mmCIF file with all atom_site columns, C-alpha atoms and ligand atoms in Angstrom:
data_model
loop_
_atom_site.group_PDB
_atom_site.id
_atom_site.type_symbol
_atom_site.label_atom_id
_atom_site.label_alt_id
_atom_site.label_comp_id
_atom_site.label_asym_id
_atom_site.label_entity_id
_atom_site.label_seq_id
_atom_site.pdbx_PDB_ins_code
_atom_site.Cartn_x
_atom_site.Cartn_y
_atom_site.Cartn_z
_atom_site.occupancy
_atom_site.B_iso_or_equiv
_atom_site.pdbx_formal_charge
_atom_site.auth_seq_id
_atom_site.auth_comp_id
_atom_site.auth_asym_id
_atom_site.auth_atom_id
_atom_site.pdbx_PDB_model_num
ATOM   1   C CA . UNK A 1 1   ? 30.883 122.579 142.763 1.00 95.00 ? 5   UNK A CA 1
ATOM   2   C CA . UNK A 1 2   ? 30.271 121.008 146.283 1.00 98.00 ? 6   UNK A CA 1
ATOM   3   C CA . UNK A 1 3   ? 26.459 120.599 147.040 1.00 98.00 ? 7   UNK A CA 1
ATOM   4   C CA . UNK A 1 4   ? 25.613 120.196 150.573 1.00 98.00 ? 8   UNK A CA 1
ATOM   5   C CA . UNK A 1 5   ? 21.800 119.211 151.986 1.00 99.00 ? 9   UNK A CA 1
ATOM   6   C CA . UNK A 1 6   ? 21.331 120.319 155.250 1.00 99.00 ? 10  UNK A CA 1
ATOM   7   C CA . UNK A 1 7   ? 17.939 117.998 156.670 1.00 99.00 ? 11  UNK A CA 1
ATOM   8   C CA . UNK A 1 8   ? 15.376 118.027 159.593 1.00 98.00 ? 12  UNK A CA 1
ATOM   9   C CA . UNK A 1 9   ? 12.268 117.020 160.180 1.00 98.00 ? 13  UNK A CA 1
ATOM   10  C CA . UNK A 1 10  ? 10.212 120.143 159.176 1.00 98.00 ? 14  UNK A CA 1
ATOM   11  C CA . UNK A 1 11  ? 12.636 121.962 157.166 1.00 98.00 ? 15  UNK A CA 1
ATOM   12  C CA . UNK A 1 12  ? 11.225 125.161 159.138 1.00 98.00 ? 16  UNK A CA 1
ATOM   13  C CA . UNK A 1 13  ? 13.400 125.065 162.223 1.00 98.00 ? 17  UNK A CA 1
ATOM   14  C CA . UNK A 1 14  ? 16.949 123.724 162.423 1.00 98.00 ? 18  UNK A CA 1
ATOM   15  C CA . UNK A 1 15  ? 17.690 123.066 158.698 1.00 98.00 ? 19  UNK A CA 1
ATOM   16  C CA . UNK A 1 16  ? 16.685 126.265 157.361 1.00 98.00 ? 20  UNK A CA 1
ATOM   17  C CA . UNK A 1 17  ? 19.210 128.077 159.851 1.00 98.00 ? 21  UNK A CA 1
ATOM   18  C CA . UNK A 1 18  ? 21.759 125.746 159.024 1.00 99.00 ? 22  UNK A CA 1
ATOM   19  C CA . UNK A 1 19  ? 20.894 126.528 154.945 1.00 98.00 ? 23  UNK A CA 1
ATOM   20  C CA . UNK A 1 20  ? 21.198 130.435 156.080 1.00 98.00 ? 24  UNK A CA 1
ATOM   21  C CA . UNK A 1 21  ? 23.844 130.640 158.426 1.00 98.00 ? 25  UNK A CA 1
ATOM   22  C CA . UNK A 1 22  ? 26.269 128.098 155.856 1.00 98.00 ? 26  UNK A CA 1
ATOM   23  C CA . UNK A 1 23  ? 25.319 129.911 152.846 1.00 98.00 ? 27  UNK A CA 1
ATOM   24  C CA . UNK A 1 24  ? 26.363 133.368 154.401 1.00 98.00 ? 28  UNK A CA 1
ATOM   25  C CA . UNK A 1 25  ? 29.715 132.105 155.708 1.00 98.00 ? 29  UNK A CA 1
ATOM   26  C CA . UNK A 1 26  ? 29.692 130.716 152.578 1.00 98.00 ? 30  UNK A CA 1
ATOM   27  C CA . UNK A 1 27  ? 29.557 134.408 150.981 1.00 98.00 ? 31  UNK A CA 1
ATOM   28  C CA . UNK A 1 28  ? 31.541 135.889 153.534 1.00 98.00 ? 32  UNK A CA 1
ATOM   29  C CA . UNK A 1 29  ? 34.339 133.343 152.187 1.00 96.00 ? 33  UNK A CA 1
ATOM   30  C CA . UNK A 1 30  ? 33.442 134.402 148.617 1.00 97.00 ? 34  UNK A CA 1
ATOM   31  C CA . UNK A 1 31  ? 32.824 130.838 147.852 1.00 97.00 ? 35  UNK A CA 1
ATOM   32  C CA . UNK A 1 32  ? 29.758 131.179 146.637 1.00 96.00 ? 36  UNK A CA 1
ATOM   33  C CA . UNK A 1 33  ? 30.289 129.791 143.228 1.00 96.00 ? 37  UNK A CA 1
ATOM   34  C CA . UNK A 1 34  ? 32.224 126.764 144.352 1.00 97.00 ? 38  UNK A CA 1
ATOM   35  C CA . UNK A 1 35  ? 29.831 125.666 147.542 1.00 98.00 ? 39  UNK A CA 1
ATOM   36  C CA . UNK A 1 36  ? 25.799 125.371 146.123 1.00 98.00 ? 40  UNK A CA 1
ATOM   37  C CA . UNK A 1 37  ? 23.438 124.633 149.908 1.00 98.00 ? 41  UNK A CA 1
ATOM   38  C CA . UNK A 1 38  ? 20.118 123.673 149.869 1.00 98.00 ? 42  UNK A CA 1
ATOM   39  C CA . UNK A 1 39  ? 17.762 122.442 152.831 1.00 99.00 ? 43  UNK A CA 1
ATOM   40  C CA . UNK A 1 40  ? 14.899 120.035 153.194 1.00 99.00 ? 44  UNK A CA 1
ATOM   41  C CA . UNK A 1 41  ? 12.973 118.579 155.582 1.00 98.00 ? 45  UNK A CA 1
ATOM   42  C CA . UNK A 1 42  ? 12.091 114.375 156.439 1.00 98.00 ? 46  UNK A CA 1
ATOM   43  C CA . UNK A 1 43  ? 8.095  115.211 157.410 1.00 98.00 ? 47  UNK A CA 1
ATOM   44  C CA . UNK A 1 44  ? 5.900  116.605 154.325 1.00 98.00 ? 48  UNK A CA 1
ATOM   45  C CA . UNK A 1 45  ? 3.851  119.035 157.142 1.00 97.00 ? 49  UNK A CA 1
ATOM   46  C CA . UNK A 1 46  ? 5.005  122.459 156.003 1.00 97.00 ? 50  UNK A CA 1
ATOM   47  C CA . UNK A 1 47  ? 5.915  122.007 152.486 1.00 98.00 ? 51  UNK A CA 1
ATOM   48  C CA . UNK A 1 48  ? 5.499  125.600 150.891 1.00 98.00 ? 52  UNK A CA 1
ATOM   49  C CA . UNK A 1 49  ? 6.171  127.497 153.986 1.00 98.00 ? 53  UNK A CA 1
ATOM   50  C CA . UNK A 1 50  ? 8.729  130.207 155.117 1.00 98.00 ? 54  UNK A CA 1
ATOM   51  C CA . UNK A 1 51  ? 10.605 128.934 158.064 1.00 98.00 ? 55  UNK A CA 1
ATOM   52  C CA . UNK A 1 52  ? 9.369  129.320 161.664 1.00 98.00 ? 56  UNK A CA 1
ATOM   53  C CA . UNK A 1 53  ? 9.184  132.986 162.821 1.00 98.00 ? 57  UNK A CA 1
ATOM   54  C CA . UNK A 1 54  ? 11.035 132.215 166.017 1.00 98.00 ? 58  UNK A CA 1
ATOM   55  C CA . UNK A 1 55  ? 13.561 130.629 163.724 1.00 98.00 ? 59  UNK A CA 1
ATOM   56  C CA . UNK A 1 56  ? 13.646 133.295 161.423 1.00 98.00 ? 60  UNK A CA 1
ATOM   57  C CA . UNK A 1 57  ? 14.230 136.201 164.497 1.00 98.00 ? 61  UNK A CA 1
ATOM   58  C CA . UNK A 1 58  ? 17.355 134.191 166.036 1.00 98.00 ? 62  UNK A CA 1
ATOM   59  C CA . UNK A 1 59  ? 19.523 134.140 162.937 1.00 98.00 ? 63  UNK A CA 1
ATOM   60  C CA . UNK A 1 60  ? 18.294 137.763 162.268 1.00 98.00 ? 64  UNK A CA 1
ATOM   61  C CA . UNK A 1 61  ? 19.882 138.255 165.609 1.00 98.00 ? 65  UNK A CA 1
ATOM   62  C CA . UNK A 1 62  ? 22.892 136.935 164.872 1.00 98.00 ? 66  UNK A CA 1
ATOM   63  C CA . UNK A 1 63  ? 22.745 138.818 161.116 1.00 98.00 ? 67  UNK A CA 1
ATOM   64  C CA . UNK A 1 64  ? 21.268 135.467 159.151 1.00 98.00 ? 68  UNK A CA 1
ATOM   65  C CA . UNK A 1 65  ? 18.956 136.084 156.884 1.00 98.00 ? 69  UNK A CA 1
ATOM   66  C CA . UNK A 1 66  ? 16.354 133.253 156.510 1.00 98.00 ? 70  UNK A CA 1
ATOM   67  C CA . UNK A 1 67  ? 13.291 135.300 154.575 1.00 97.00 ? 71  UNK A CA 1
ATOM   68  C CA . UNK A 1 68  ? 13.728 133.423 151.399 1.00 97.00 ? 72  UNK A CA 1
ATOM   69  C CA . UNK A 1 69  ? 13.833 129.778 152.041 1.00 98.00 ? 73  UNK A CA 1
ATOM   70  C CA . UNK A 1 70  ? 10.753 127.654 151.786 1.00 98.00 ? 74  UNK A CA 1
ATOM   71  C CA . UNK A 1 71  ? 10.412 124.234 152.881 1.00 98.00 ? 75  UNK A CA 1
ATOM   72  C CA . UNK A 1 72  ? 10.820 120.857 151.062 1.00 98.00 ? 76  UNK A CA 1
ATOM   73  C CA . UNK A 1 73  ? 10.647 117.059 151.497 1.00 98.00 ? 77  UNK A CA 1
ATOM   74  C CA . UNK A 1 74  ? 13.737 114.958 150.968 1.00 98.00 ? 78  UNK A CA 1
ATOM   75  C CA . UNK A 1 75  ? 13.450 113.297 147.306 1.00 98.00 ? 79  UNK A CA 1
ATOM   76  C CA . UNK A 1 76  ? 15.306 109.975 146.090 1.00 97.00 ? 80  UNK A CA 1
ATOM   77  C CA . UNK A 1 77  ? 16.844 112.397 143.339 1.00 98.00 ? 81  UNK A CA 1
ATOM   78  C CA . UNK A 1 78  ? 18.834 114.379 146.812 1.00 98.00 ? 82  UNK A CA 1
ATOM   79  C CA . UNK A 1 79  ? 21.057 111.222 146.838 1.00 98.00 ? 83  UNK A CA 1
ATOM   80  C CA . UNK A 1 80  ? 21.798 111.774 142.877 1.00 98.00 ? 84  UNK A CA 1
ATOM   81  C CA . UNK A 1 81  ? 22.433 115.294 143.591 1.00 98.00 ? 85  UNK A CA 1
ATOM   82  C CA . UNK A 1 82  ? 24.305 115.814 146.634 1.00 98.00 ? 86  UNK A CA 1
ATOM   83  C CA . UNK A 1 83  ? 27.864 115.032 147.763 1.00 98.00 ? 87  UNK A CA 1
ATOM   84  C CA . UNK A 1 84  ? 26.816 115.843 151.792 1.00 98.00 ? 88  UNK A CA 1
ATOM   85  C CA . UNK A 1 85  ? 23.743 114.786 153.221 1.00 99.00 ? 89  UNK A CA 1
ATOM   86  C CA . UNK A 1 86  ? 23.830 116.338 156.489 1.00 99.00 ? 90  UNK A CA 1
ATOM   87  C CA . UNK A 1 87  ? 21.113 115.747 159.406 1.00 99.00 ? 91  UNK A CA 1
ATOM   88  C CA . UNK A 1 88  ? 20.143 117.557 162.435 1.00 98.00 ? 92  UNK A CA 1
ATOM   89  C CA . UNK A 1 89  ? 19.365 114.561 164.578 1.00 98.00 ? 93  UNK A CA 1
ATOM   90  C CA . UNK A 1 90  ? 19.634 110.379 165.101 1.00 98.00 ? 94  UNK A CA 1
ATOM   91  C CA . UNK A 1 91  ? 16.278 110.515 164.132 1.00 98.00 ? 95  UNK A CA 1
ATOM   92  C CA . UNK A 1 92  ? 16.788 112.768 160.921 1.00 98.00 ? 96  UNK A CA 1
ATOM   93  C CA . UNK A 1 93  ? 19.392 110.254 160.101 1.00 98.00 ? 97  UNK A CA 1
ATOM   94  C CA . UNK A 1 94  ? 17.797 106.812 160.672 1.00 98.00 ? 98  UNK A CA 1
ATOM   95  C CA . UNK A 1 95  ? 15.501 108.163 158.280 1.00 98.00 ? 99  UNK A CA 1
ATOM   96  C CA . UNK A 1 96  ? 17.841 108.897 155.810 1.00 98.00 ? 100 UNK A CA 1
ATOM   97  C CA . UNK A 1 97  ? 19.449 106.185 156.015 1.00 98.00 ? 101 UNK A CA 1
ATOM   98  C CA . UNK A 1 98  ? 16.168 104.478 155.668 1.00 98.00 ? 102 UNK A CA 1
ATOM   99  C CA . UNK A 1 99  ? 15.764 105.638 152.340 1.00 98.00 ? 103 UNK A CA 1
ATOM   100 C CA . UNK A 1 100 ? 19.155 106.230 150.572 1.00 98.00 ? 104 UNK A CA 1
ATOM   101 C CA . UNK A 1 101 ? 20.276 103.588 147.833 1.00 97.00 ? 105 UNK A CA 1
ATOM   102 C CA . UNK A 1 102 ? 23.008 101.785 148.373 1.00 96.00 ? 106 UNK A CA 1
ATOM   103 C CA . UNK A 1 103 ? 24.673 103.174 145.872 1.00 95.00 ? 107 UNK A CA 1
ATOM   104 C CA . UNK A 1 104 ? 24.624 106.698 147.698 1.00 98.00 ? 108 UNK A CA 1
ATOM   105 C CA . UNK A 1 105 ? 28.854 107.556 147.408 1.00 95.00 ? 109 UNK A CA 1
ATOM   106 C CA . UNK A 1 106 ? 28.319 111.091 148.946 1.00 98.00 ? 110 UNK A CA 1
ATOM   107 C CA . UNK A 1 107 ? 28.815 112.079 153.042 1.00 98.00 ? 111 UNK A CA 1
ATOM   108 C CA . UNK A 1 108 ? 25.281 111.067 154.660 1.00 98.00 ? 112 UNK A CA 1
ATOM   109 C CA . UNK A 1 109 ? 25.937 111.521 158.519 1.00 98.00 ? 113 UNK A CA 1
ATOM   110 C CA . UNK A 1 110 ? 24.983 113.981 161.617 1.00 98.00 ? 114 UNK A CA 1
ATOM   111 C CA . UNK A 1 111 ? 25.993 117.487 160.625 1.00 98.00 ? 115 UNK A CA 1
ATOM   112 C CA . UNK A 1 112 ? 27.213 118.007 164.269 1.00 98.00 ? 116 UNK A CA 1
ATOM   113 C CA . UNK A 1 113 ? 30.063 115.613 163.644 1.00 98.00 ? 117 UNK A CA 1
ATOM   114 C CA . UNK A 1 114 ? 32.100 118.662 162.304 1.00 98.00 ? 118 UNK A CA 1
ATOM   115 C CA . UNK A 1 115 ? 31.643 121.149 165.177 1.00 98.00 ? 119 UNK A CA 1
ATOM   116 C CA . UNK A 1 116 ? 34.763 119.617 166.699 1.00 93.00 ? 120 UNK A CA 1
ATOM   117 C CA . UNK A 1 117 ? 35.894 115.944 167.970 1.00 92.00 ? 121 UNK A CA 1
ATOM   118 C CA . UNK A 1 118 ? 32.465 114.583 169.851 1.00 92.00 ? 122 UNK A CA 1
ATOM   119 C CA . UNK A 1 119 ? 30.652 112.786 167.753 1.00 93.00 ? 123 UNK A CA 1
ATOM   120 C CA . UNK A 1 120 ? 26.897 111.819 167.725 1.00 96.00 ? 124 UNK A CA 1
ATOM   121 C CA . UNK A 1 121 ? 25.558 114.878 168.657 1.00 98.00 ? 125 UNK A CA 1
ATOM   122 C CA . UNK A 1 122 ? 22.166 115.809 167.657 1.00 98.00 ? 126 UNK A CA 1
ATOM   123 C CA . UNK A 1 123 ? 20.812 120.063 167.267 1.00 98.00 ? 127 UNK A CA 1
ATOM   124 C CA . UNK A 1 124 ? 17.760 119.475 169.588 1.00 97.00 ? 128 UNK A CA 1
ATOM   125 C CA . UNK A 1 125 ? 14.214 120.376 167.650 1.00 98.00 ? 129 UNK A CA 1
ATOM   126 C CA . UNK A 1 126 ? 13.472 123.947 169.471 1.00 98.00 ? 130 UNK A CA 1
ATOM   127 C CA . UNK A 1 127 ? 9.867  123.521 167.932 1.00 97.00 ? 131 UNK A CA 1
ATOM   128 C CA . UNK A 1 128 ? 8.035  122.710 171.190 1.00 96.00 ? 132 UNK A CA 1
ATOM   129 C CA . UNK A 1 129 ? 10.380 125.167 173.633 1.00 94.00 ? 133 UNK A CA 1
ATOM   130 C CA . UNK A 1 130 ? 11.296 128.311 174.180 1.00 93.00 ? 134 UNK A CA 1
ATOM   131 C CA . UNK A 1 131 ? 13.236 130.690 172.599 1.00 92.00 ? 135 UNK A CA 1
ATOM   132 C CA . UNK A 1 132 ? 16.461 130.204 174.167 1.00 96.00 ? 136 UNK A CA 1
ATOM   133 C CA . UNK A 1 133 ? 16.233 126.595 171.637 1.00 98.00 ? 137 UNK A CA 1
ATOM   134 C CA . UNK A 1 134 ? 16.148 128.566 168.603 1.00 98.00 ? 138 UNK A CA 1
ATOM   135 C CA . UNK A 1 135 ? 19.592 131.004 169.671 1.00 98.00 ? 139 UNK A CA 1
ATOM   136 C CA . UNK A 1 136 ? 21.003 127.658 170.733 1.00 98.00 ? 140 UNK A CA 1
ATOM   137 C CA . UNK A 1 137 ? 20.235 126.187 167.311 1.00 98.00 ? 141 UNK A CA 1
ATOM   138 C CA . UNK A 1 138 ? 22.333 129.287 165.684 1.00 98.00 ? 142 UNK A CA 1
ATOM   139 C CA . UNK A 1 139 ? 25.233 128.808 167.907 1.00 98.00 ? 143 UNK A CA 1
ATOM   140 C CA . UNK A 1 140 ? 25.214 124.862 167.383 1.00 98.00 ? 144 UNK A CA 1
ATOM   141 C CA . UNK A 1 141 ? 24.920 125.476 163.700 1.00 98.00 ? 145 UNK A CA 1
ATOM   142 C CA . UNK A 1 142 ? 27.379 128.245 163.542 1.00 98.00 ? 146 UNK A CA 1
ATOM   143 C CA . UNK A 1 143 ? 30.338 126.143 165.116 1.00 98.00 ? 147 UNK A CA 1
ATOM   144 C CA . UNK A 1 144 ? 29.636 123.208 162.384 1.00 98.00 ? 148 UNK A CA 1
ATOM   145 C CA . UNK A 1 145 ? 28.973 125.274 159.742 1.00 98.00 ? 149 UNK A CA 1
ATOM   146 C CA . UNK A 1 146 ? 32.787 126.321 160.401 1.00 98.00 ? 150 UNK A CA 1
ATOM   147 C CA . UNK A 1 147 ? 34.044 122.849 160.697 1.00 98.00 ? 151 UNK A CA 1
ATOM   148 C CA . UNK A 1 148 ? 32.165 121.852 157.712 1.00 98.00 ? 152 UNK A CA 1
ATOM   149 C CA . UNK A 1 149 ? 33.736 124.613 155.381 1.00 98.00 ? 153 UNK A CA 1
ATOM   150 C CA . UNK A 1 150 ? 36.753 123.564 156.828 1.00 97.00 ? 154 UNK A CA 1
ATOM   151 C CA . UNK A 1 151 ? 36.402 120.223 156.000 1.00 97.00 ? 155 UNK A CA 1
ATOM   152 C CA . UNK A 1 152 ? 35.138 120.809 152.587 1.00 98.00 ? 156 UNK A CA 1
ATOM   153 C CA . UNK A 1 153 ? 38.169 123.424 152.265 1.00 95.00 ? 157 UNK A CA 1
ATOM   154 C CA . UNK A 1 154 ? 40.421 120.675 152.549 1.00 95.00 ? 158 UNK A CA 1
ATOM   155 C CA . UNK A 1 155 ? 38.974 117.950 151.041 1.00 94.00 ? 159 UNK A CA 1
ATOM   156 C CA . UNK A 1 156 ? 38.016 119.822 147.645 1.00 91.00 ? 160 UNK A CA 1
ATOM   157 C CA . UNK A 1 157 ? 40.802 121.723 147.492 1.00 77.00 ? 161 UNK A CA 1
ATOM   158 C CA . UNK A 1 158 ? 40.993 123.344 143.903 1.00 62.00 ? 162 UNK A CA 1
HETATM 159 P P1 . 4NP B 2 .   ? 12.562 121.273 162.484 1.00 74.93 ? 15  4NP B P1 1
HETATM 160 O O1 . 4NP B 2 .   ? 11.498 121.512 163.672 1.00 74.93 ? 15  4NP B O1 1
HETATM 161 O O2 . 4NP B 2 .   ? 12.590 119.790 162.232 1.00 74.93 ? 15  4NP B O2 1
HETATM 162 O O3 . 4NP B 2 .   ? 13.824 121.790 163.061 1.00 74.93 ? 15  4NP B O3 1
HETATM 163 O O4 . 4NP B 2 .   ? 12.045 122.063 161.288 1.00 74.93 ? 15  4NP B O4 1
HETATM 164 C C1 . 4NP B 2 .   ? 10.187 121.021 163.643 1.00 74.93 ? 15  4NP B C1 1
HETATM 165 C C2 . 4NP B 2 .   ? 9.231  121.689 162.942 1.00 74.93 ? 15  4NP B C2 1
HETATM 166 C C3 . 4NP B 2 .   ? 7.923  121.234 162.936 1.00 74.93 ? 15  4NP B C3 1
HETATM 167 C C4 . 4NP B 2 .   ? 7.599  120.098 163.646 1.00 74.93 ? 15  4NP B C4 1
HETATM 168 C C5 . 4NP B 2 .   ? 8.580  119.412 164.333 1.00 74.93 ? 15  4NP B C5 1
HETATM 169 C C6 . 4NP B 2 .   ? 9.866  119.879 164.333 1.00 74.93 ? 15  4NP B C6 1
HETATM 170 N N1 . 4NP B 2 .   ? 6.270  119.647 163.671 1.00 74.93 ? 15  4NP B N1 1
HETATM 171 O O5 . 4NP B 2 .   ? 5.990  118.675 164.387 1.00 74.93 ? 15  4NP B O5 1
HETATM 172 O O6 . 4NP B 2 .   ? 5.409  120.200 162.963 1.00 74.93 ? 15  4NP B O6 1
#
């Protein structure tokens, strides 16, 4: 079993649609069972809550379901757990990297960095905008979700 993290700051924005939109290509794979995703946010501000409605009707758009996720903090025991720490921003990561041990052996890094060659790029926070941020969020996270199950494809093969 691979177990990915997807992170942002709220865990009600970008990470849940990465969580929904990686677990259903996930599915659609029928990998299900070999692939376990889970989401969580840096900031403690929405613990409990359902991601962000906006959030919620642009992967609904795009046939993402994100109804049952509810938001989490990032916990020392992630870095026991999880073999890719993935974040949304520089920000998200500096953070991260802030608090992971040393010891951390898993893939802690920007989850953008498997969308294709670029590196560094961050999935803007949509929070503040408009909606076109939260359909651009899907599409961002759609194109590294593929890379990612790609990459996990070949690198776990078996
Ligand atoms: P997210 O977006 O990190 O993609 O979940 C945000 C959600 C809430 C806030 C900021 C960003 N906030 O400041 O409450």
């Amino acid at each position: 079993m691979v177990k990915v993290l997807f992170v942002c700051l709220g865990n009600i924005c970008r990470s849940p649609t990465a969580h929904g939109v990686f677990e259903k290509i996930i599915a659609d794979n029928g990998l299900s069972t070999a692939i376990q995703v889970d989401s969580a946010g840096t900031g403690n501000w929405h613990i409990g809550r359902a991601p962000d409605s906006r959030s919620c009707d642009a992967a609904a758009q795009r046939g993402y379901d994100l109804s049952h996720l509810r938001a989490r903090q990032v916990t020392p025991a992630d870095f026991e757990y999880f073999d890719y720490i993935l974040a949304m921003d520089g920000d998200n990561l500096s953070h991260l990297l802030s608090i992971a041990p040393s010891s951390y052996e898993g893939h802690l890094g920007l989850f953008m960095d498997f969308a294709g060659p670029t590196r560094g790029v961050s999935v803007p926070d949509p929070y503040y905008g408009g909606s076109d941020g939260f359909s651009r969020v899907v599409d961002m996270v759609e194109k590294a979700s593929r890379g990612l199950l790609q990459h996990i494809a070949i690198h776990h093969a078996g």
